[in-house]
Every structure is written in C-alpha cells, then in structure tokens.
C-alpha cells in the first residue's frame, strides 16, 4: 500500500501541477480584491478536490455508461499527459491551458478546471477507480494530501512568485514537465501492452 500511495501522491502532484499553476493563479486573481483572494483559492481547491473524488469513486460507472474500456482510457490519458507535459517543457503564450479572461472573479473555470482538475488529472483518478480495498484508501489519502499541497502552494502563490522569480518558477515547471513526460510514456506503453494482450 505504501508504494501505491507514494506513486499515487507523486502522480497526482505532477498531473495537477500546483507549482506550475502559480503564475496562472496570480494572474487570474489580479483583479480580485486582496481580502477575497484566499477565499477564492480555498473555494477553487475544494471544487477541484470534490470533482476528482467523484471521478475516483464513480469512474467505473462512468466508463460503463459511455462504453469505454480501461485500456482506451489508459492510452488516451497517456496521450493527454504527454501533450500537457510538452506544453510544460516548451511554454507557450497563454500557459498550459491557453488564454483566460481576467474581467471577472474566476469561478470553477479556469482555476478548479482545468488548472487543477484538468483532463490528465481526471483520467488519472478514473484509472484509480479500477482499484479496490486498501489501494483505493491509499488513493483517497494521497488525493487529500495533494489537496493540502494545493492550498499551501496557491495561498502563498504571490509571495512565492516574488521570492523565487519568474525564471525559477518556469525552470521548476519544465522539470516537472520532463518527469511527467516519462510517466505519460509509461502509461501509454502500459495501455498498448494491455491492448496487445487482447488481440
């Protein structure tokens, strides 16, 4: 269980990428009153957590309803992770998820979705939903700890960006992108191996 828990924790940290989301959060909250910013961060983190938790527990029912196999989800999730990882390694204007509207207080989009609970994170927890018993408990505990990391990082986002500087944050995001690239390739290869076995 400890191995699965650690693996789940690291994978969820990488796919939700709270450190890479620091510039996005700072930018999105720039038009929000300073005394409300922490409330918005907490709200968005809670929404993202609940969405991922729902997908983790009801992912199998969702897959059955739309007639998707775990193999196709694993391969599709690997592709999405790989594309996001490439955007982390080679930053583009608008960030990982494209341009956002700063004219009003952000609600759900783009901070909860897709910044935290994006396609790669949803695909990852859907894969977790195939596990049971102690493994599922490990996944839930890992998600809770990851949500705490979101809060710690994003509540101090402005301070962190001022302290470390934009270049350091970009370098850190690229490093996480490199790690995520390797994990996405492994997920893709695992899905292909499972598919080959069904032939």
Short mmCIF file of N, CA and C in Angstrom, two decimals:
data_model
loop_
_atom_site.label_atom_id
_atom_site.label_comp_id
_atom_site.label_asym_id
_atom_site.label_seq_id
_atom_site.Cartn_x
_atom_site.Cartn_y
_atom_site.Cartn_z
N UNK A 1 0.83 -1.22 0.00
CA UNK A 1 0.00 0.00 0.00
C UNK A 1 0.86 1.27 0.00
N UNK A 2 2.01 1.24 0.75
CA UNK A 2 2.85 2.42 0.84
C UNK A 2 3.42 2.79 -0.52
N UNK A 3 3.79 1.76 -1.32
CA UNK A 3 4.31 2.02 -2.66
C UNK A 3 3.24 2.64 -3.54
N UNK A 4 2.03 2.07 -3.53
CA UNK A 4 0.93 2.61 -4.33
C UNK A 4 0.55 4.01 -3.88
N UNK A 5 0.58 4.23 -2.55
CA UNK A 5 0.25 5.55 -2.03
C UNK A 5 1.26 6.58 -2.51
N UNK A 6 2.54 6.26 -2.41
CA UNK A 6 3.58 7.20 -2.82
C UNK A 6 3.49 7.47 -4.32
N UNK A 7 3.26 6.42 -5.09
CA UNK A 7 3.14 6.56 -6.54
C UNK A 7 1.93 7.43 -6.90
N UNK A 8 0.81 7.19 -6.22
CA UNK A 8 -0.40 7.99 -6.46
C UNK A 8 -0.17 9.45 -6.10
N UNK A 9 0.50 9.68 -4.96
CA UNK A 9 0.76 11.05 -4.50
C UNK A 9 1.62 11.81 -5.51
N UNK A 10 2.71 11.17 -5.95
CA UNK A 10 3.61 11.83 -6.90
C UNK A 10 2.90 12.09 -8.23
N UNK A 11 2.15 11.09 -8.70
CA UNK A 11 1.46 11.24 -9.99
C UNK A 11 0.43 12.37 -9.93
N UNK A 12 -0.34 12.43 -8.83
CA UNK A 12 -1.35 13.48 -8.69
C UNK A 12 -0.72 14.87 -8.57
N UNK A 13 0.41 14.97 -7.88
CA UNK A 13 1.13 16.24 -7.79
C UNK A 13 1.57 16.69 -9.18
N UNK A 14 2.07 15.73 -9.97
CA UNK A 14 2.58 16.07 -11.31
C UNK A 14 1.45 16.47 -12.26
N UNK A 15 0.34 15.71 -12.24
CA UNK A 15 -0.72 16.00 -13.21
C UNK A 15 -1.52 17.24 -12.84
N UNK A 16 -1.62 17.55 -11.53
CA UNK A 16 -2.32 18.78 -11.14
C UNK A 16 -1.38 19.98 -11.15
N UNK A 17 -0.09 19.74 -10.99
CA UNK A 17 0.97 20.75 -11.14
C UNK A 17 0.65 22.07 -10.44
N UNK A 18 0.51 22.08 -9.10
CA UNK A 18 0.19 23.33 -8.40
C UNK A 18 1.29 24.39 -8.54
N UNK A 19 2.57 23.95 -8.60
CA UNK A 19 3.67 24.90 -8.73
C UNK A 19 3.63 25.58 -10.11
N UNK A 20 3.34 24.79 -11.14
CA UNK A 20 3.22 25.37 -12.47
C UNK A 20 2.01 26.27 -12.59
N UNK A 21 1.01 26.06 -11.71
CA UNK A 21 -0.19 26.87 -11.75
C UNK A 21 -0.08 28.18 -11.00
N UNK A 22 1.05 28.40 -10.31
CA UNK A 22 1.23 29.63 -9.53
C UNK A 22 1.07 30.88 -10.40
N UNK A 23 1.76 30.99 -11.56
CA UNK A 23 1.58 32.20 -12.39
C UNK A 23 0.14 32.37 -12.85
N UNK A 24 -0.54 31.25 -13.18
CA UNK A 24 -1.93 31.31 -13.63
C UNK A 24 -2.83 31.85 -12.52
N UNK A 25 -2.65 31.36 -11.29
CA UNK A 25 -3.46 31.81 -10.17
C UNK A 25 -3.20 33.29 -9.86
N UNK A 26 -1.92 33.68 -9.87
CA UNK A 26 -1.58 35.07 -9.60
C UNK A 26 -2.22 35.99 -10.64
N UNK A 27 -2.14 35.58 -11.89
CA UNK A 27 -2.70 36.37 -12.99
C UNK A 27 -4.23 36.43 -12.90
N UNK A 28 -4.87 35.27 -12.66
CA UNK A 28 -6.34 35.20 -12.62
C UNK A 28 -6.92 35.97 -11.44
N UNK A 29 -6.15 36.06 -10.34
CA UNK A 29 -6.65 36.73 -9.14
C UNK A 29 -6.23 38.19 -9.05
N UNK A 30 -5.53 38.68 -10.08
CA UNK A 30 -5.01 40.06 -10.02
C UNK A 30 -6.13 41.09 -9.93
N UNK A 31 -7.31 40.79 -10.52
CA UNK A 31 -8.42 41.74 -10.48
C UNK A 31 -9.35 41.52 -9.29
N UNK A 32 -9.03 40.53 -8.44
CA UNK A 32 -9.85 40.23 -7.27
C UNK A 32 -9.31 41.01 -6.07
N UNK A 33 -10.21 41.51 -5.24
CA UNK A 33 -9.80 42.26 -4.05
C UNK A 33 -8.88 41.39 -3.17
N UNK A 34 -7.78 41.96 -2.67
CA UNK A 34 -6.80 41.18 -1.88
C UNK A 34 -7.42 40.39 -0.73
N UNK A 35 -8.42 40.96 -0.06
CA UNK A 35 -9.02 40.26 1.09
C UNK A 35 -9.89 39.08 0.67
N UNK A 36 -10.24 38.98 -0.62
CA UNK A 36 -11.06 37.87 -1.10
C UNK A 36 -10.22 36.77 -1.76
N UNK A 37 -8.97 37.03 -2.05
CA UNK A 37 -8.18 36.09 -2.83
C UNK A 37 -8.04 34.74 -2.15
N UNK A 38 -7.80 34.74 -0.83
CA UNK A 38 -7.62 33.46 -0.15
C UNK A 38 -8.91 32.65 -0.17
N UNK A 39 -10.05 33.34 -0.10
CA UNK A 39 -11.34 32.65 -0.14
C UNK A 39 -11.56 32.00 -1.51
N UNK A 40 -11.17 32.70 -2.57
CA UNK A 40 -11.31 32.16 -3.92
C UNK A 40 -10.41 30.94 -4.10
N UNK A 41 -9.18 31.02 -3.60
CA UNK A 41 -8.25 29.89 -3.70
C UNK A 41 -8.80 28.66 -2.98
N UNK A 42 -9.28 28.84 -1.74
CA UNK A 42 -9.84 27.73 -0.96
C UNK A 42 -11.05 27.14 -1.68
N UNK A 43 -11.93 28.01 -2.18
CA UNK A 43 -13.14 27.54 -2.89
C UNK A 43 -12.76 26.73 -4.12
N UNK A 44 -11.85 27.23 -4.93
CA UNK A 44 -11.46 26.53 -6.16
C UNK A 44 -10.77 25.20 -5.87
N UNK A 45 -9.94 25.17 -4.83
CA UNK A 45 -9.27 23.92 -4.43
C UNK A 45 -10.30 22.89 -3.96
N UNK A 46 -11.30 23.33 -3.20
CA UNK A 46 -12.34 22.41 -2.72
C UNK A 46 -13.16 21.86 -3.88
N UNK A 47 -13.49 22.71 -4.84
CA UNK A 47 -14.26 22.26 -6.01
C UNK A 47 -13.47 21.23 -6.79
N UNK A 48 -12.18 21.51 -7.03
CA UNK A 48 -11.33 20.57 -7.78
C UNK A 48 -11.21 19.24 -7.03
N UNK A 49 -11.05 19.30 -5.70
CA UNK A 49 -10.94 18.09 -4.89
C UNK A 49 -12.20 17.24 -5.00
N UNK A 50 -13.37 17.87 -4.88
CA UNK A 50 -14.63 17.13 -4.94
C UNK A 50 -14.85 16.50 -6.31
N UNK A 51 -14.48 17.22 -7.36
CA UNK A 51 -14.63 16.67 -8.71
C UNK A 51 -13.75 15.44 -8.89
N UNK A 52 -12.50 15.53 -8.46
CA UNK A 52 -11.59 14.39 -8.59
C UNK A 52 -12.04 13.22 -7.72
N UNK A 53 -12.56 13.52 -6.53
CA UNK A 53 -13.04 12.46 -5.65
C UNK A 53 -14.24 11.73 -6.26
N UNK A 54 -15.16 12.49 -6.87
CA UNK A 54 -16.32 11.89 -7.53
C UNK A 54 -15.89 11.00 -8.68
N UNK A 55 -14.94 11.46 -9.48
CA UNK A 55 -14.44 10.66 -10.60
C UNK A 55 -13.72 9.41 -10.10
N UNK A 56 -13.05 9.53 -8.95
CA UNK A 56 -12.33 8.38 -8.41
C UNK A 56 -13.30 7.27 -7.99
N UNK A 57 -14.43 7.65 -7.37
CA UNK A 57 -15.35 6.64 -6.86
C UNK A 57 -16.37 6.16 -7.89
N UNK A 58 -16.73 7.04 -8.80
CA UNK A 58 -17.76 6.66 -9.77
C UNK A 58 -17.22 6.55 -11.19
N UNK A 59 -15.89 6.51 -11.29
CA UNK A 59 -15.27 6.43 -12.61
C UNK A 59 -15.66 5.19 -13.39
N UNK A 60 -15.73 4.05 -12.71
CA UNK A 60 -16.08 2.80 -13.38
C UNK A 60 -17.49 2.85 -13.96
N UNK A 61 -18.42 3.42 -13.21
CA UNK A 61 -19.80 3.56 -13.69
C UNK A 61 -19.86 4.49 -14.89
N UNK A 62 -19.03 5.54 -14.83
CA UNK A 62 -18.98 6.48 -15.94
C UNK A 62 -18.44 5.79 -17.20
N UNK A 63 -17.38 5.01 -17.03
CA UNK A 63 -16.80 4.28 -18.17
C UNK A 63 -17.81 3.30 -18.76
N UNK A 64 -18.53 2.60 -17.87
CA UNK A 64 -19.52 1.63 -18.34
C UNK A 64 -20.66 2.32 -19.09
N UNK A 65 -21.05 3.49 -18.61
CA UNK A 65 -22.17 4.21 -19.23
C UNK A 65 -21.83 4.66 -20.64
N UNK A 66 -20.58 5.06 -20.87
CA UNK A 66 -20.20 5.52 -22.21
C UNK A 66 -19.43 4.45 -22.98
N UNK A 67 -19.40 3.22 -22.41
CA UNK A 67 -18.81 2.05 -23.08
C UNK A 67 -17.35 2.27 -23.46
N UNK A 68 -16.58 2.71 -22.49
CA UNK A 68 -15.13 2.86 -22.67
C UNK A 68 -14.41 1.79 -21.86
N UNK A 69 -13.34 1.24 -22.42
CA UNK A 69 -12.55 0.27 -21.70
C UNK A 69 -11.41 0.97 -20.95
N UNK A 70 -10.88 0.29 -19.94
CA UNK A 70 -9.76 0.85 -19.19
C UNK A 70 -8.54 1.00 -20.08
N UNK A 71 -8.39 0.11 -21.05
CA UNK A 71 -7.24 0.17 -21.96
C UNK A 71 -7.28 1.46 -22.77
N UNK A 72 -8.46 1.79 -23.33
CA UNK A 72 -8.58 3.01 -24.13
C UNK A 72 -8.36 4.25 -23.26
N UNK A 73 -8.84 4.19 -22.02
CA UNK A 73 -8.65 5.31 -21.10
C UNK A 73 -7.17 5.49 -20.76
N UNK A 74 -6.48 4.37 -20.55
CA UNK A 74 -5.05 4.42 -20.22
C UNK A 74 -4.26 5.03 -21.39
N UNK A 75 -4.58 4.59 -22.61
CA UNK A 75 -3.87 5.11 -23.79
C UNK A 75 -4.22 6.58 -24.00
N UNK A 76 -5.52 6.90 -23.93
CA UNK A 76 -5.95 8.29 -24.09
C UNK A 76 -5.37 9.20 -23.02
N UNK A 77 -5.37 8.73 -21.77
CA UNK A 77 -4.79 9.50 -20.67
C UNK A 77 -3.31 9.74 -20.87
N UNK A 78 -2.60 8.71 -21.37
CA UNK A 78 -1.17 8.85 -21.65
C UNK A 78 -0.90 9.90 -22.71
N UNK A 79 -1.74 9.93 -23.75
CA UNK A 79 -1.59 10.92 -24.83
C UNK A 79 -1.82 12.33 -24.29
N UNK A 80 -2.90 12.51 -23.49
CA UNK A 80 -3.20 13.82 -22.93
C UNK A 80 -2.07 14.28 -22.00
N UNK A 81 -1.60 13.37 -21.15
CA UNK A 81 -0.50 13.71 -20.24
C UNK A 81 0.73 14.14 -21.02
N UNK A 82 0.99 13.43 -22.12
CA UNK A 82 2.17 13.72 -22.93
C UNK A 82 2.06 15.12 -23.55
N UNK A 83 0.89 15.46 -24.08
CA UNK A 83 0.70 16.77 -24.69
C UNK A 83 0.84 17.90 -23.67
N UNK A 84 0.26 17.68 -22.46
CA UNK A 84 0.38 18.68 -21.41
C UNK A 84 1.82 18.81 -20.95
N UNK A 85 2.52 17.67 -20.86
CA UNK A 85 3.93 17.68 -20.46
C UNK A 85 4.77 18.47 -21.46
N UNK A 86 4.46 18.32 -22.75
CA UNK A 86 5.19 19.08 -23.78
C UNK A 86 4.98 20.58 -23.60
N UNK A 87 3.76 20.99 -23.27
CA UNK A 87 3.49 22.41 -23.06
C UNK A 87 4.17 22.92 -21.79
N UNK A 88 4.40 22.03 -20.83
CA UNK A 88 5.13 22.42 -19.63
C UNK A 88 6.62 22.61 -19.93
N UNK A 89 7.16 21.72 -20.77
CA UNK A 89 8.59 21.78 -21.12
C UNK A 89 8.86 22.94 -22.08
N UNK A 90 7.92 23.14 -23.02
CA UNK A 90 8.06 24.22 -24.01
C UNK A 90 6.90 25.21 -23.84
N UNK A 91 7.00 26.13 -22.88
CA UNK A 91 5.90 27.05 -22.57
C UNK A 91 5.46 27.85 -23.79
N UNK A 92 4.14 28.12 -23.86
CA UNK A 92 3.55 28.89 -24.94
C UNK A 92 2.76 30.05 -24.37
N UNK A 93 2.51 31.08 -25.18
CA UNK A 93 1.69 32.21 -24.70
C UNK A 93 0.32 31.72 -24.21
N UNK A 94 -0.10 32.20 -23.06
CA UNK A 94 -1.39 31.76 -22.51
C UNK A 94 -1.25 30.60 -21.56
N UNK A 95 -0.02 30.06 -21.42
CA UNK A 95 0.20 28.96 -20.48
C UNK A 95 -0.24 27.61 -21.00
N UNK A 96 -0.34 26.64 -20.10
CA UNK A 96 -0.64 25.26 -20.46
C UNK A 96 -2.03 25.13 -21.06
N UNK A 97 -2.99 25.92 -20.56
CA UNK A 97 -4.39 25.75 -20.96
C UNK A 97 -4.90 26.85 -21.87
N UNK A 98 -4.02 27.76 -22.32
CA UNK A 98 -4.45 28.83 -23.22
C UNK A 98 -4.84 30.09 -22.48
N UNK A 99 -5.30 31.07 -23.24
CA UNK A 99 -5.65 32.37 -22.66
C UNK A 99 -6.88 32.27 -21.77
N UNK A 100 -6.94 33.14 -20.76
CA UNK A 100 -8.09 33.18 -19.86
C UNK A 100 -8.61 34.60 -19.77
N UNK A 101 -9.85 34.73 -19.35
CA UNK A 101 -10.49 36.04 -19.23
C UNK A 101 -10.29 36.59 -17.82
N UNK A 102 -9.74 37.78 -17.72
CA UNK A 102 -9.44 38.38 -16.41
C UNK A 102 -10.48 39.40 -15.98
N UNK A 103 -11.58 39.52 -16.71
CA UNK A 103 -12.51 40.62 -16.47
C UNK A 103 -13.41 40.40 -15.25
N UNK A 104 -13.45 39.20 -14.67
CA UNK A 104 -14.30 38.97 -13.51
C UNK A 104 -13.65 37.93 -12.60
N UNK A 105 -14.22 37.78 -11.40
CA UNK A 105 -13.67 36.81 -10.44
C UNK A 105 -13.80 35.40 -10.99
N UNK A 106 -12.70 34.63 -11.02
CA UNK A 106 -12.78 33.27 -11.57
C UNK A 106 -13.65 32.37 -10.71
N UNK A 107 -14.47 31.56 -11.37
CA UNK A 107 -15.31 30.59 -10.66
C UNK A 107 -15.31 29.28 -11.46
N UNK A 108 -14.75 28.25 -10.87
CA UNK A 108 -14.58 26.91 -11.44
C UNK A 108 -13.60 26.92 -12.62
N UNK A 109 -13.92 27.69 -13.67
CA UNK A 109 -13.01 27.80 -14.82
C UNK A 109 -12.29 29.13 -14.73
N UNK A 110 -10.96 29.20 -14.88
CA UNK A 110 -10.04 28.12 -15.25
C UNK A 110 -9.26 27.54 -14.09
N UNK A 111 -9.55 27.97 -12.84
CA UNK A 111 -8.70 27.56 -11.72
C UNK A 111 -8.99 26.13 -11.24
N UNK A 112 -10.26 25.85 -10.89
CA UNK A 112 -10.58 24.48 -10.47
C UNK A 112 -10.46 23.53 -11.65
N UNK A 113 -11.07 23.93 -12.78
CA UNK A 113 -10.99 23.18 -14.04
C UNK A 113 -10.60 24.18 -15.13
N UNK A 114 -9.54 23.96 -15.89
CA UNK A 114 -8.70 22.76 -15.93
C UNK A 114 -7.37 22.88 -15.18
N UNK A 115 -7.13 24.01 -14.46
CA UNK A 115 -5.82 24.20 -13.85
C UNK A 115 -5.47 23.08 -12.86
N UNK A 116 -6.43 22.68 -12.01
CA UNK A 116 -6.17 21.61 -11.04
C UNK A 116 -6.80 20.29 -11.49
N UNK A 117 -8.11 20.29 -11.69
CA UNK A 117 -8.80 19.06 -12.13
C UNK A 117 -8.95 19.09 -13.65
N UNK A 118 -7.83 19.00 -14.33
CA UNK A 118 -7.83 19.01 -15.79
C UNK A 118 -8.03 17.63 -16.37
N UNK A 119 -7.98 17.50 -17.70
CA UNK A 119 -8.19 16.21 -18.36
C UNK A 119 -7.25 15.12 -17.88
N UNK A 120 -5.97 15.47 -17.68
CA UNK A 120 -5.00 14.47 -17.25
C UNK A 120 -5.28 13.99 -15.83
N UNK A 121 -5.67 14.92 -14.94
CA UNK A 121 -5.99 14.54 -13.56
C UNK A 121 -7.24 13.68 -13.51
N UNK A 122 -8.26 14.05 -14.31
CA UNK A 122 -9.49 13.25 -14.36
C UNK A 122 -9.22 11.86 -14.90
N UNK A 123 -8.40 11.77 -15.93
CA UNK A 123 -8.05 10.46 -16.49
C UNK A 123 -7.28 9.63 -15.47
N UNK A 124 -6.42 10.29 -14.70
CA UNK A 124 -5.62 9.57 -13.69
C UNK A 124 -6.50 8.99 -12.60
N UNK A 125 -7.44 9.78 -12.05
CA UNK A 125 -8.29 9.27 -10.97
C UNK A 125 -9.29 8.24 -11.50
N UNK A 126 -9.67 8.36 -12.77
CA UNK A 126 -10.52 7.33 -13.36
C UNK A 126 -9.80 5.99 -13.40
N UNK A 127 -8.51 6.04 -13.66
CA UNK A 127 -7.71 4.81 -13.63
C UNK A 127 -7.65 4.24 -12.21
N UNK A 128 -7.58 5.13 -11.21
CA UNK A 128 -7.55 4.68 -9.82
C UNK A 128 -8.85 3.96 -9.45
N UNK A 129 -9.95 4.33 -10.11
CA UNK A 129 -11.25 3.78 -9.73
C UNK A 129 -11.35 2.29 -10.00
N UNK A 130 -10.44 1.74 -10.79
CA UNK A 130 -10.46 0.29 -11.06
C UNK A 130 -9.87 -0.50 -9.90
N UNK A 131 -9.18 0.19 -8.98
CA UNK A 131 -8.60 -0.49 -7.81
C UNK A 131 -9.65 -0.59 -6.72
N UNK A 132 -9.37 -1.41 -5.72
CA UNK A 132 -10.31 -1.57 -4.62
C UNK A 132 -9.60 -1.73 -3.30
N UNK A 133 -10.39 -1.79 -2.22
CA UNK A 133 -9.86 -2.08 -0.89
C UNK A 133 -8.81 -1.10 -0.42
N UNK A 134 -7.69 -1.64 0.05
CA UNK A 134 -6.63 -0.82 0.62
C UNK A 134 -6.02 0.13 -0.40
N UNK A 135 -5.94 -0.31 -1.65
CA UNK A 135 -5.37 0.56 -2.69
C UNK A 135 -6.21 1.81 -2.86
N UNK A 136 -7.55 1.66 -2.85
CA UNK A 136 -8.42 2.82 -3.00
C UNK A 136 -8.27 3.76 -1.81
N UNK A 137 -8.12 3.21 -0.61
CA UNK A 137 -7.91 4.05 0.58
C UNK A 137 -6.63 4.85 0.40
N UNK A 138 -5.58 4.21 -0.12
CA UNK A 138 -4.32 4.90 -0.37
C UNK A 138 -4.48 6.03 -1.37
N UNK A 139 -5.29 5.79 -2.42
CA UNK A 139 -5.53 6.83 -3.43
C UNK A 139 -6.25 8.03 -2.83
N UNK A 140 -7.25 7.74 -1.97
CA UNK A 140 -8.02 8.83 -1.35
C UNK A 140 -7.13 9.65 -0.42
N UNK A 141 -6.32 8.97 0.39
CA UNK A 141 -5.40 9.68 1.31
C UNK A 141 -4.41 10.51 0.50
N UNK A 142 -3.92 9.95 -0.61
CA UNK A 142 -2.99 10.69 -1.47
C UNK A 142 -3.66 11.94 -2.03
N UNK A 143 -4.92 11.83 -2.45
CA UNK A 143 -5.65 12.97 -3.00
C UNK A 143 -5.86 14.05 -1.94
N UNK A 144 -6.16 13.63 -0.71
CA UNK A 144 -6.34 14.59 0.39
C UNK A 144 -5.04 15.36 0.64
N UNK A 145 -3.92 14.62 0.68
CA UNK A 145 -2.63 15.28 0.90
C UNK A 145 -2.26 16.21 -0.26
N UNK A 146 -2.59 15.79 -1.47
CA UNK A 146 -2.32 16.62 -2.64
C UNK A 146 -3.14 17.91 -2.57
N UNK A 147 -4.41 17.81 -2.12
CA UNK A 147 -5.25 19.00 -1.96
C UNK A 147 -4.65 19.95 -0.93
N UNK A 148 -4.04 19.41 0.12
CA UNK A 148 -3.38 20.24 1.12
C UNK A 148 -2.16 20.95 0.51
N UNK A 149 -1.44 20.24 -0.36
CA UNK A 149 -0.31 20.86 -1.05
C UNK A 149 -0.80 22.01 -1.94
N UNK A 150 -1.95 21.78 -2.64
CA UNK A 150 -2.53 22.88 -3.45
C UNK A 150 -2.73 24.12 -2.59
N UNK A 151 -3.36 23.92 -1.43
CA UNK A 151 -3.67 25.06 -0.57
C UNK A 151 -2.40 25.78 -0.11
N UNK A 152 -1.41 25.00 0.33
CA UNK A 152 -0.16 25.59 0.82
C UNK A 152 0.53 26.39 -0.28
N UNK A 153 0.59 25.80 -1.47
CA UNK A 153 1.30 26.44 -2.58
C UNK A 153 0.53 27.65 -3.09
N UNK A 154 -0.77 27.48 -3.33
CA UNK A 154 -1.54 28.54 -4.00
C UNK A 154 -1.91 29.69 -3.08
N UNK A 155 -2.02 29.42 -1.77
CA UNK A 155 -2.27 30.52 -0.83
C UNK A 155 -1.05 31.42 -0.70
N UNK A 156 0.12 30.86 -0.99
CA UNK A 156 1.36 31.65 -0.94
C UNK A 156 1.89 31.94 -2.34
N UNK A 157 1.01 31.85 -3.35
CA UNK A 157 1.44 31.98 -4.75
C UNK A 157 2.11 33.32 -5.03
N UNK A 158 1.48 34.42 -4.60
CA UNK A 158 2.05 35.74 -4.87
C UNK A 158 3.40 35.91 -4.20
N UNK A 159 3.49 35.49 -2.95
CA UNK A 159 4.75 35.59 -2.21
C UNK A 159 5.82 34.72 -2.85
N UNK A 160 5.42 33.51 -3.28
CA UNK A 160 6.36 32.58 -3.89
C UNK A 160 6.91 33.13 -5.21
N UNK A 161 6.02 33.71 -6.02
CA UNK A 161 6.46 34.24 -7.31
C UNK A 161 7.41 35.42 -7.12
N UNK A 162 7.13 36.26 -6.12
CA UNK A 162 8.03 37.39 -5.85
C UNK A 162 9.38 36.91 -5.34
N UNK A 163 9.36 35.88 -4.48
CA UNK A 163 10.58 35.39 -3.85
C UNK A 163 11.48 34.63 -4.83
N UNK A 164 10.89 33.71 -5.60
CA UNK A 164 11.67 32.86 -6.49
C UNK A 164 11.92 33.49 -7.86
N UNK A 165 11.00 34.33 -8.28
CA UNK A 165 11.16 34.95 -9.59
C UNK A 165 10.55 34.10 -10.69
N UNK A 166 10.23 34.75 -11.80
CA UNK A 166 9.54 34.07 -12.89
C UNK A 166 10.42 33.00 -13.54
N UNK A 167 11.72 33.26 -13.65
CA UNK A 167 12.61 32.29 -14.29
C UNK A 167 12.72 30.99 -13.49
N UNK A 168 12.82 31.12 -12.17
CA UNK A 168 12.91 29.92 -11.33
C UNK A 168 11.62 29.12 -11.41
N UNK A 169 10.47 29.79 -11.39
CA UNK A 169 9.19 29.08 -11.49
C UNK A 169 9.07 28.37 -12.84
N UNK A 170 9.54 29.02 -13.91
CA UNK A 170 9.50 28.40 -15.24
C UNK A 170 10.41 27.18 -15.29
N UNK A 171 11.60 27.29 -14.69
CA UNK A 171 12.54 26.16 -14.68
C UNK A 171 11.96 24.98 -13.90
N UNK A 172 11.30 25.27 -12.79
CA UNK A 172 10.69 24.21 -11.97
C UNK A 172 9.57 23.53 -12.75
N UNK A 173 8.77 24.32 -13.45
CA UNK A 173 7.68 23.76 -14.24
C UNK A 173 8.22 22.86 -15.35
N UNK A 174 9.31 23.26 -15.97
CA UNK A 174 9.90 22.45 -17.03
C UNK A 174 10.44 21.13 -16.48
N UNK A 175 11.02 21.18 -15.28
CA UNK A 175 11.50 19.95 -14.65
C UNK A 175 10.34 18.99 -14.39
N UNK A 176 9.23 19.52 -13.87
CA UNK A 176 8.05 18.68 -13.63
C UNK A 176 7.50 18.16 -14.95
N UNK A 177 7.61 18.96 -16.00
CA UNK A 177 7.17 18.52 -17.32
C UNK A 177 7.98 17.34 -17.83
N UNK A 178 9.28 17.37 -17.59
CA UNK A 178 10.14 16.26 -18.01
C UNK A 178 9.77 14.96 -17.30
N UNK A 179 9.53 15.06 -15.98
CA UNK A 179 9.13 13.88 -15.21
C UNK A 179 7.78 13.37 -15.70
N UNK A 180 6.85 14.30 -15.95
CA UNK A 180 5.52 13.92 -16.41
C UNK A 180 5.58 13.29 -17.80
N UNK A 181 6.51 13.73 -18.64
CA UNK A 181 6.68 13.13 -19.97
C UNK A 181 7.00 11.65 -19.85
N UNK A 182 7.95 11.33 -18.97
CA UNK A 182 8.34 9.93 -18.77
C UNK A 182 7.17 9.10 -18.23
N UNK A 183 6.42 9.67 -17.30
CA UNK A 183 5.28 8.94 -16.72
C UNK A 183 4.17 8.75 -17.75
N UNK A 184 3.96 9.74 -18.62
CA UNK A 184 2.92 9.61 -19.64
C UNK A 184 3.29 8.55 -20.67
N UNK A 185 4.56 8.48 -21.02
CA UNK A 185 5.02 7.44 -21.96
C UNK A 185 4.84 6.06 -21.34
N UNK A 186 5.15 5.94 -20.05
CA UNK A 186 4.97 4.66 -19.36
C UNK A 186 3.50 4.26 -19.33
N UNK A 187 2.61 5.23 -19.09
CA UNK A 187 1.18 4.95 -19.08
C UNK A 187 0.71 4.51 -20.48
N UNK A 188 1.22 5.19 -21.50
CA UNK A 188 0.86 4.86 -22.88
C UNK A 188 1.33 3.46 -23.25
N UNK A 189 2.58 3.13 -22.91
CA UNK A 189 3.12 1.80 -23.21
C UNK A 189 2.37 0.71 -22.46
N UNK A 190 1.99 1.01 -21.21
CA UNK A 190 1.23 0.05 -20.42
C UNK A 190 -0.12 -0.24 -21.08
N UNK A 191 -0.78 0.82 -21.58
CA UNK A 191 -2.06 0.65 -22.26
C UNK A 191 -1.90 -0.15 -23.55
N UNK A 192 -0.82 0.11 -24.29
CA UNK A 192 -0.57 -0.62 -25.54
C UNK A 192 -0.31 -2.09 -25.26
N UNK A 193 0.45 -2.38 -24.18
CA UNK A 193 0.73 -3.79 -23.81
C UNK A 193 -0.56 -4.50 -23.46
N UNK A 194 -1.44 -3.83 -22.70
CA UNK A 194 -2.73 -4.44 -22.35
C UNK A 194 -3.59 -4.67 -23.58
N UNK A 195 -3.54 -3.74 -24.53
CA UNK A 195 -4.32 -3.89 -25.76
C UNK A 195 -3.82 -5.05 -26.61
N UNK A 196 -2.50 -5.19 -26.69
CA UNK A 196 -1.91 -6.29 -27.47
C UNK A 196 -2.33 -7.64 -26.91
N UNK A 197 -2.45 -7.71 -25.58
CA UNK A 197 -2.85 -8.98 -24.94
C UNK A 197 -4.27 -9.40 -25.32
N UNK A 198 -5.10 -8.41 -25.68
CA UNK A 198 -6.49 -8.73 -26.02
C UNK A 198 -6.65 -9.20 -27.46
N UNK A 199 -5.60 -9.07 -28.28
CA UNK A 199 -5.69 -9.46 -29.69
C UNK A 199 -5.65 -10.97 -29.86
#
